[in-house]
CSV table of C-alpha atoms in Angstrom, one decimal:
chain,number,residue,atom,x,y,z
A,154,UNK,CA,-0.5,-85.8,10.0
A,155,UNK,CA,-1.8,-87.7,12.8
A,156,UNK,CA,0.3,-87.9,15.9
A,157,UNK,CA,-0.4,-91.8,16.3
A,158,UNK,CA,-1.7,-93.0,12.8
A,159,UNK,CA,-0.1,-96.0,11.1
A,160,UNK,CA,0.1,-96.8,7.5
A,161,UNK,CA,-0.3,-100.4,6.6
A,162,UNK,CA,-0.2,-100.7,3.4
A,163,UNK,CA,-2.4,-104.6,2.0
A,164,UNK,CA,-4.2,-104.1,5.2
A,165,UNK,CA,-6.9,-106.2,4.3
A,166,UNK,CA,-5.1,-108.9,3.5
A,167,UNK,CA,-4.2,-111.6,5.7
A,168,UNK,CA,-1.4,-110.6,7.8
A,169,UNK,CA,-3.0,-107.1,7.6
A,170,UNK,CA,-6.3,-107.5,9.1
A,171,UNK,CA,-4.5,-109.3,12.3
A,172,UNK,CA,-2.4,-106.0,12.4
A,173,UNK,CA,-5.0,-103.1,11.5
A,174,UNK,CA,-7.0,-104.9,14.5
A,175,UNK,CA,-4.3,-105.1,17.1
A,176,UNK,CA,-3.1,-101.8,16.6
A,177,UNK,CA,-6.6,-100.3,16.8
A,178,UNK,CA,-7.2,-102.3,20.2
A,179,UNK,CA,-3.8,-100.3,21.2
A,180,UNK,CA,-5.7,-96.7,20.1
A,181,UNK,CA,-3.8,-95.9,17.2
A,182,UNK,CA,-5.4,-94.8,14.3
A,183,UNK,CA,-4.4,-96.9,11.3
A,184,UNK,CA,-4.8,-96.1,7.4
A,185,UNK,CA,-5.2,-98.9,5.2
A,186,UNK,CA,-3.9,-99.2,1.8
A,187,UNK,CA,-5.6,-102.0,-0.3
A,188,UNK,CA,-6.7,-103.0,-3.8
A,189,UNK,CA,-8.7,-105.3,-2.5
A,190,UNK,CA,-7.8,-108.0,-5.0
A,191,UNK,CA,-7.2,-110.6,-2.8
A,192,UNK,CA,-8.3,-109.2,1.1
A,193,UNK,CA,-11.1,-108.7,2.7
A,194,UNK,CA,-13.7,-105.9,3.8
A,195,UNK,CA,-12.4,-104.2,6.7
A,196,UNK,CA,-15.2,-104.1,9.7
A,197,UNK,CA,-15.8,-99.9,10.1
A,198,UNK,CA,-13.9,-98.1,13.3
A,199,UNK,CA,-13.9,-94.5,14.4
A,200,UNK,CA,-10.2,-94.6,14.5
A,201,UNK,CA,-9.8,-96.7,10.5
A,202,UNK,CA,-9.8,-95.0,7.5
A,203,UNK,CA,-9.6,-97.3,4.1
A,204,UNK,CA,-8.0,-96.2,0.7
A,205,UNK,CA,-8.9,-98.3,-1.7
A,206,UNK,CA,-6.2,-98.5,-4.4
A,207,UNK,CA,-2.4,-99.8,-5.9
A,208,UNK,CA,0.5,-98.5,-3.8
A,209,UNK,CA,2.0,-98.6,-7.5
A,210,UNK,CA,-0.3,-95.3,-7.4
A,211,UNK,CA,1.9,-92.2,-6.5
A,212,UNK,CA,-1.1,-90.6,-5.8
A,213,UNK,CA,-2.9,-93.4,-3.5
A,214,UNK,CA,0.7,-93.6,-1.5
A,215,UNK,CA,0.8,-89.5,-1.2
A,216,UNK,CA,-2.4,-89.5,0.4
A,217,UNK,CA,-1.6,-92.1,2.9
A,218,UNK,CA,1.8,-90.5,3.6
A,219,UNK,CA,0.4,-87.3,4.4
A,220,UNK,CA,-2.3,-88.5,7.2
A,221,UNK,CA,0.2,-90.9,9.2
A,222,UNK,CA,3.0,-91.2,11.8
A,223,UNK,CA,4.9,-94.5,11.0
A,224,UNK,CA,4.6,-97.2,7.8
A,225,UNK,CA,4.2,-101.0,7.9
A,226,UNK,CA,4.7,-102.4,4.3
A,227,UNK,CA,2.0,-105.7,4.0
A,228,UNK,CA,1.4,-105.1,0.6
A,229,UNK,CA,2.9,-107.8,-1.9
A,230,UNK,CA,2.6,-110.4,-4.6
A,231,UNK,CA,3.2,-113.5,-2.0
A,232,UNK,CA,2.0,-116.1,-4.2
A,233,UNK,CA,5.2,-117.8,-5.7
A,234,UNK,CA,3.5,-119.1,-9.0
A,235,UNK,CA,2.2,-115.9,-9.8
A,236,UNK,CA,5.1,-113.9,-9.5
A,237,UNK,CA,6.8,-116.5,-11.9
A,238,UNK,CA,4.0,-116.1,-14.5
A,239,UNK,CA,3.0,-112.7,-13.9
A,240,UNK,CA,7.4,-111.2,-13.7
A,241,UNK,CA,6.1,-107.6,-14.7
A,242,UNK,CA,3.8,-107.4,-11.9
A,243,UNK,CA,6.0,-108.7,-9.3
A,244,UNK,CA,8.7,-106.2,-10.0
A,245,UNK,CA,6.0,-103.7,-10.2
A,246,UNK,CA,4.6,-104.3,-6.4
A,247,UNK,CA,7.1,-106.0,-4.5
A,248,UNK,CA,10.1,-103.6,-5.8
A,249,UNK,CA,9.5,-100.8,-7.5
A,250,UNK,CA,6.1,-100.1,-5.2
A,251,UNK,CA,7.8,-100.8,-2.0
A,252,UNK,CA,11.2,-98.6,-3.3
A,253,UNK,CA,8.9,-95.7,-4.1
A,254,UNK,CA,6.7,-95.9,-1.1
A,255,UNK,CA,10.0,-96.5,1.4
A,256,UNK,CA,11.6,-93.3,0.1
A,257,UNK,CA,8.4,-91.0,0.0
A,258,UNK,CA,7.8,-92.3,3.3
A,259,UNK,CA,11.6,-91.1,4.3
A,260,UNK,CA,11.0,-87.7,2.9
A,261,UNK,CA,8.0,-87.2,4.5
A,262,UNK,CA,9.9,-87.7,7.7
A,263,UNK,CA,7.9,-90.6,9.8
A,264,UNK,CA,9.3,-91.6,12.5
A,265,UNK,CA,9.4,-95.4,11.2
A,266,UNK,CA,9.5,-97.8,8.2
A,267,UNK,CA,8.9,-101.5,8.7
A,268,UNK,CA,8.3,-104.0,5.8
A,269,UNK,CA,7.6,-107.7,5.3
A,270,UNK,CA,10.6,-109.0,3.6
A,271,UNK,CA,10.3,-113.3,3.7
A,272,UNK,CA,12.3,-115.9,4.2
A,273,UNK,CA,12.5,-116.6,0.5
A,274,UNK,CA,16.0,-114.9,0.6
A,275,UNK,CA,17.9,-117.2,1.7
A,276,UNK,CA,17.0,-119.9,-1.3
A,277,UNK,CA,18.5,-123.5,-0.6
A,278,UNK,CA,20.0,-123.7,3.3
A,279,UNK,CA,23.5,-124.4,3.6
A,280,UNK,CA,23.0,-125.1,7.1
A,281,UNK,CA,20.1,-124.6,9.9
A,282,UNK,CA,18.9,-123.0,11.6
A,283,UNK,CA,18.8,-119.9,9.5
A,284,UNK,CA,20.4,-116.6,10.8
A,285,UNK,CA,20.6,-113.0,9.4
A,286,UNK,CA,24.4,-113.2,8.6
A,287,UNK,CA,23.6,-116.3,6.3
A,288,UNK,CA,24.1,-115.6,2.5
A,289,UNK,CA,21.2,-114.8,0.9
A,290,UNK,CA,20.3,-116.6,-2.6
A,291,UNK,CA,16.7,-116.1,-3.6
A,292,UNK,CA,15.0,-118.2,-6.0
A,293,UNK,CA,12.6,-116.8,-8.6
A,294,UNK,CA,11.2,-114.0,-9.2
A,295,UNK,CA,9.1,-113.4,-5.5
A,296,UNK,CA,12.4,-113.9,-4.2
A,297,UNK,CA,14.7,-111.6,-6.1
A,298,UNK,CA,11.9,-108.8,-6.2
A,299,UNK,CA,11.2,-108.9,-1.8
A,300,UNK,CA,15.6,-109.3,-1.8
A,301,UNK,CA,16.0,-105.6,-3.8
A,302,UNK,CA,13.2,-104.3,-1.7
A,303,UNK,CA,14.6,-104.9,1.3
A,304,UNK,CA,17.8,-103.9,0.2
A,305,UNK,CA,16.4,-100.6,-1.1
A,306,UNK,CA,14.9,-100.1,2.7
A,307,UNK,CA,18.0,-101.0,4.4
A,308,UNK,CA,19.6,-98.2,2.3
A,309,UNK,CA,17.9,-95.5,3.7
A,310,UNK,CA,20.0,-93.9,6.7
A,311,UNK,CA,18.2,-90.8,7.5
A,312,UNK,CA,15.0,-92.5,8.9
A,313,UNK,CA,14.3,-95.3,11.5
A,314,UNK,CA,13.7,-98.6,8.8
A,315,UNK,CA,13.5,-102.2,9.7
A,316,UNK,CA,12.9,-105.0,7.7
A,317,UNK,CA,11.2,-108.7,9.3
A,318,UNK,CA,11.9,-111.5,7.6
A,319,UNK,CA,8.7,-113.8,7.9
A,320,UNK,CA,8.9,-117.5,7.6
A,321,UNK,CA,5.4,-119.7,7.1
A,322,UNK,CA,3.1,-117.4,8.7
A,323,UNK,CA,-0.5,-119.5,9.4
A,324,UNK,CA,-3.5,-119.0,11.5
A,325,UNK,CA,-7.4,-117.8,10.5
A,326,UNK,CA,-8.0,-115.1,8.2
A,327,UNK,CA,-6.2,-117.0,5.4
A,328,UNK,CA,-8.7,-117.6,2.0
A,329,UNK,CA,-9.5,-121.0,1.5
A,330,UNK,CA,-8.4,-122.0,-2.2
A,331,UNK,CA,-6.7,-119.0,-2.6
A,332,UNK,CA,-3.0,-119.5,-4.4
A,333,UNK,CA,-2.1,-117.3,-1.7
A,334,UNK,CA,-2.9,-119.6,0.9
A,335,UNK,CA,-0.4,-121.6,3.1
A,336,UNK,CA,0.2,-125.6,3.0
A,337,UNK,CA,-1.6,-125.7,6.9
A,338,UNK,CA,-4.5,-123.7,6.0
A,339,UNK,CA,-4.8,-125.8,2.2
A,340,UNK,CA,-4.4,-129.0,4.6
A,341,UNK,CA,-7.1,-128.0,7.0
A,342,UNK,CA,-9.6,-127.3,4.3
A,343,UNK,CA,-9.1,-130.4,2.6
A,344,UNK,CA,-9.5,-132.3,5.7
A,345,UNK,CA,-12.7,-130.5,6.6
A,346,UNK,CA,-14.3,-132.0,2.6
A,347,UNK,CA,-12.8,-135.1,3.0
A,348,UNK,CA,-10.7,-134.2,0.4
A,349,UNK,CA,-7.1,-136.0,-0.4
A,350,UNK,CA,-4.2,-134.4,0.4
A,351,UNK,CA,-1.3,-133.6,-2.3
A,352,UNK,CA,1.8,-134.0,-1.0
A,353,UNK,CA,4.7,-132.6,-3.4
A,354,UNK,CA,7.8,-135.3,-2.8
A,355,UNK,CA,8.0,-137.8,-0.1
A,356,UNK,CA,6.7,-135.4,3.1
A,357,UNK,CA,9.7,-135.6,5.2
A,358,UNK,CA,10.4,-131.7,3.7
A,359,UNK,CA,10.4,-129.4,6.7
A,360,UNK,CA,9.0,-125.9,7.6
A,361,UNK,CA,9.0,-123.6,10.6
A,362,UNK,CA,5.5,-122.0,11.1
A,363,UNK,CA,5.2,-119.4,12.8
A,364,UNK,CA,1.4,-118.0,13.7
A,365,UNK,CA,0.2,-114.7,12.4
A,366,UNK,CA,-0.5,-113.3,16.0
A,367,UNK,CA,3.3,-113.6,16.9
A,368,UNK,CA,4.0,-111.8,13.3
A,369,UNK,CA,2.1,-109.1,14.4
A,370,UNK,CA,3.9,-108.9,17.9
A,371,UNK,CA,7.1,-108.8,16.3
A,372,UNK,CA,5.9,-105.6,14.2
A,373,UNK,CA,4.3,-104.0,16.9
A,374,UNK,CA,7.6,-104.2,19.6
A,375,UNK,CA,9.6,-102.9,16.4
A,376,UNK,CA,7.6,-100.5,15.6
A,377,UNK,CA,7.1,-98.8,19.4
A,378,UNK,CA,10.9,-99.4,19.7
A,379,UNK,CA,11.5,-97.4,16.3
A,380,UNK,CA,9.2,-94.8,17.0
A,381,UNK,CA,10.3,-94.4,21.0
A,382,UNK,CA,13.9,-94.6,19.8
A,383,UNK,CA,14.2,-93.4,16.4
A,384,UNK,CA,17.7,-94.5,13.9
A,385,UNK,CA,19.3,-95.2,17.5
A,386,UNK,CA,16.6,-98.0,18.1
A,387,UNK,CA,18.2,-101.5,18.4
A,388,UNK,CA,16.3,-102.8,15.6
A,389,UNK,CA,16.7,-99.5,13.2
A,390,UNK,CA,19.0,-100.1,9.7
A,391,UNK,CA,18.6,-104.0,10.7
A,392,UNK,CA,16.8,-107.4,9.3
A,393,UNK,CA,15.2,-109.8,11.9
A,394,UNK,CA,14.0,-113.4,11.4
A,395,UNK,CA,10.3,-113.9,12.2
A,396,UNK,CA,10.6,-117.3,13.1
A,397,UNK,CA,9.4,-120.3,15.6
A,398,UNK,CA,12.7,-121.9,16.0
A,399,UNK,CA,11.6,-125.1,15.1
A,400,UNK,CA,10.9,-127.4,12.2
A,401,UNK,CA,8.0,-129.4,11.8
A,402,UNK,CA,7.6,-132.0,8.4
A,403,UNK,CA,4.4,-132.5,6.3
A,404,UNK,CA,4.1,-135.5,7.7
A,405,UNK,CA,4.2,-134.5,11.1
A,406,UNK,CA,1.7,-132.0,10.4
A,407,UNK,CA,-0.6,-134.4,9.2
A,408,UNK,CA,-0.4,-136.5,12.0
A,409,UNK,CA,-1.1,-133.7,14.2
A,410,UNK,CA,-4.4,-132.8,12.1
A,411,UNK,CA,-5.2,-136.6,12.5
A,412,UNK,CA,-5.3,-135.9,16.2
A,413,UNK,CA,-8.1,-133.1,16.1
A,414,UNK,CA,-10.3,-135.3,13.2
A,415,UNK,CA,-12.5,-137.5,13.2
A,416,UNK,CA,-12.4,-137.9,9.5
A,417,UNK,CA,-9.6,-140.0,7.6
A,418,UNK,CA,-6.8,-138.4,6.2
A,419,UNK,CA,-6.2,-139.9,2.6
A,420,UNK,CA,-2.5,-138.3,1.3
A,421,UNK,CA,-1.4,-138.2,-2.5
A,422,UNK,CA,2.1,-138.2,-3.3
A,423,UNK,CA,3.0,-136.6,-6.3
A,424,UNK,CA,6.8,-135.8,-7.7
A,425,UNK,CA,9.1,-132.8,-5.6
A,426,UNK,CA,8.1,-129.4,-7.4
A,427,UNK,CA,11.3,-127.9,-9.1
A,428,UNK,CA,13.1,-125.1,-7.0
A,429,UNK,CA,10.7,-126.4,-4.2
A,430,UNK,CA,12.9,-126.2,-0.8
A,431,UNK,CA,13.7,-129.4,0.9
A,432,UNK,CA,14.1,-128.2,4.8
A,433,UNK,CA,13.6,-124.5,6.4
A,434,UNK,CA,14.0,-123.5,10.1
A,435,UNK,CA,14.9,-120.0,11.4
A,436,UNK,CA,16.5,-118.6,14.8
A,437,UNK,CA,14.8,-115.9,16.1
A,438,UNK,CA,18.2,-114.8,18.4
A,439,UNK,CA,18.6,-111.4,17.2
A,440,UNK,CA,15.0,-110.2,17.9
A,441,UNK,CA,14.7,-111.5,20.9
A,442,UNK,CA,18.0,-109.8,21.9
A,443,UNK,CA,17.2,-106.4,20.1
A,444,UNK,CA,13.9,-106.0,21.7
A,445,UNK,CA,13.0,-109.3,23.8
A,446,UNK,CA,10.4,-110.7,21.2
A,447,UNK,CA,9.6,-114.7,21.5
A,448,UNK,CA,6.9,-116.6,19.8
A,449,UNK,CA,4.3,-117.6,22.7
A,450,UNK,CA,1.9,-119.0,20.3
A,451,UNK,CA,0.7,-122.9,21.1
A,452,UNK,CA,1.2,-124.9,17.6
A,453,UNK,CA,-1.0,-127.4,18.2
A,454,UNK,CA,-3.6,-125.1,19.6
A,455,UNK,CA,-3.7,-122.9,16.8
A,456,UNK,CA,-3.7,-126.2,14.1
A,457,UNK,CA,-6.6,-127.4,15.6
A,458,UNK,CA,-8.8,-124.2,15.3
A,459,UNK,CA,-8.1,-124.2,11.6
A,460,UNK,CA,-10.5,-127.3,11.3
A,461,UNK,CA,-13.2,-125.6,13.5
C-alpha cells in the first residue's frame, strides 16, 4: 500500500479525469478504476496506474484496495433514462458495487472513503434552498440506488466516510451527445451546429450548476481533512451539499449563451418530461463551515468556454 495513493474509482470519466489530474499535480499517486464504457483514455504519468475493469468485479476492486491509501467513489450509472430502462444494472453499480467496495475499503483500513452521492435525493423540493437536514425522497431508480449507497457509507463507523452530494456539475471534459451529458454542455453543442434547442416545459425550470473544478475542490479539502483527521474530521460520518448557492433557469442560460454567439439561438418547446423537477438550488453552509470550502468558479466564464 502506497503511503499517498488514491483510489478513484470511474476515473476516466468526466468528473474523474478533473480529479485524477488535480490530485496528480498535488503528487499523489492515484489508481484508476474504469470500464471505460463511457470515459476517456487517461494521458500516461509516472505516478498513474489504470485498471481497466467493473468495480462489480471483487477481483478488480481487491487489486485497487490493496495498492492505495484513501477511496473516492466516481463510478456510477449517472444517466437517469438508463438507470430506468436498464433497473438491474443500476442496482448493480450504483448500490451493490459501491456497498461492496465501501466495506472492503473499511476492512482494508484506509484512512478515508468519499463518494459521489447527487442531488437526486431529495426528489420534489418542499422548499429552497436545499439543506442536508431536508427529507430525502428520490425519484426512480438513479435516485433510490445513489440514496441506499450513501446510506450503506454513512453506516460505517469504524473508518473516516463522507459522502458529497453533487448538484449539476458542468464544465469541459463532458461527451458531446452522450445521454450522460448535462443540459449546458447539450446546449453548447447545439449552438455551436446551429442546431435548435429542445426545451422540455416552458424554460422557467431552474437549476444550480456548479463547475467540475469546484467539485473537485470540495473532494480534495474532504479528503486531506479525512485523512489528516481521521473519524474525528469535521466532515467524517457526514453528507455535504456540493452546490453554487444559486439558481439559474433555461432561459436564463440561453440568454447567457446568446451573449458569447454569434449564431442565432432557435429554441423548441416541447411538453414537461414526467418526474422532471420543476426548480433545484442547494446551500452549501455546512461545507463551508466543516472545512471552509466555497465555489470560486466564474459562471459566465466557464459557459462561454463550452462554445470555444
Amino acid at each position: 500500500m502506497s503511503s499517498n495513493a488514491v483510489l478513484v474509482t470511474g476515473g476516466a470519466g468526466f468528473i474523474g479525469q478533473h480529479l485524477t489530474s488535480k490530485l496528480l499535480s498535488k503528487e499523489r499517486r492515484v489508481v484508476v478504476v474504469d470500464d471505460f464504457s463511457t470515459g476517456k483514455p487517461l494521458k500516461e504519468h509516472p505516478k498513474l496506474t489504470v485498471i481497466e475493469g467493473d468495480i462489480s468485479d471483487e477481483s478488480v476492486r481487491k487489486e485497487a484496495l490493496t495498492q492505495v491509501k484513501s477511496v473516492i467513489n466516481l463510478a456510477a450509472i449517472a444517466s437517469v433514462p438508463l438507470c430506468e430502462n436498464m433497473p438491474e444494472v443500476s442496482r448493480r453499480v450504483n448500490y451493490l458495487a459501491a456497498q461492496s467496495l465501501f466495506q472492503e475499503a473499511s476492512e482494508s483500513g484506509v484512512s478515508a472513503i468519499l463518494h459521489a452521492s447527487t442531488s437526486a435525493l431529495y426528489g420534489v423540493p418542499k422548499q429552497l434552498p436545499l439543506n442536508e437536514k431536508d427529507p430525502i425522497n428520490p425519484i426512480g431508480n438513479y435516485g433510490l440506488d445513489k440514496q441506499k449507497a450513501e446510506d450503506a457509507l454513512l453506516s460505517i463507523k469504524q473508518s473516516p466516510v463522507c459522502a458529497l452530494r453533487l448538484f449539476n456539475v458542468f464544465g469541459l471534459g463532458q461527451q458531446r451527445g452522450s445521454p450522460y451529458s448535462g443540459v449546458l454542455t447539450i446546449f453548447s453543442e447545439r449552438i455551436v451546429q446551429n442546431e435548435e434547442l429542445t426545451i422540455f416545459g416552458d424554460g422557467h425550470q431552474s437549476r444550480d450548476f456548479i463547475h467540475v473544478n469546484d467539485v473537485v475542490s470540495a473532494f480534495i479539502g474532504c479528503l486531506e481533512d479525512l485523512e489528516k483527521n481521521g473519524i474525528y474530521s469535521k466532515v467524517s460520518g457526514k453528507k455535504f451539499n456540493v452546490c453554487s448557492g444559486e439558481s439559474m433557469t433555461l432561459l436564463d442560460v440561453v440568454d447567457s449563451f446568446s451573449s458569447y454567439t454569434e449564431n442565432e439561438i432557435v429554441l423548441k418547446f416541447k411538453p414537461p418530461r414526467e418526474g422532471d423537477i420543476l426548480h433545484s438550488s442547494g446551500s452549501f453552509d455546512s461545507l463551508n463551515k466543516a472545512i471552509g470550502w466555497t465555489p470560486s468558479t466564474d459562471f459566465s466564464e466557464r459557459l462561454q468556454e463550452l462554445l470555444l
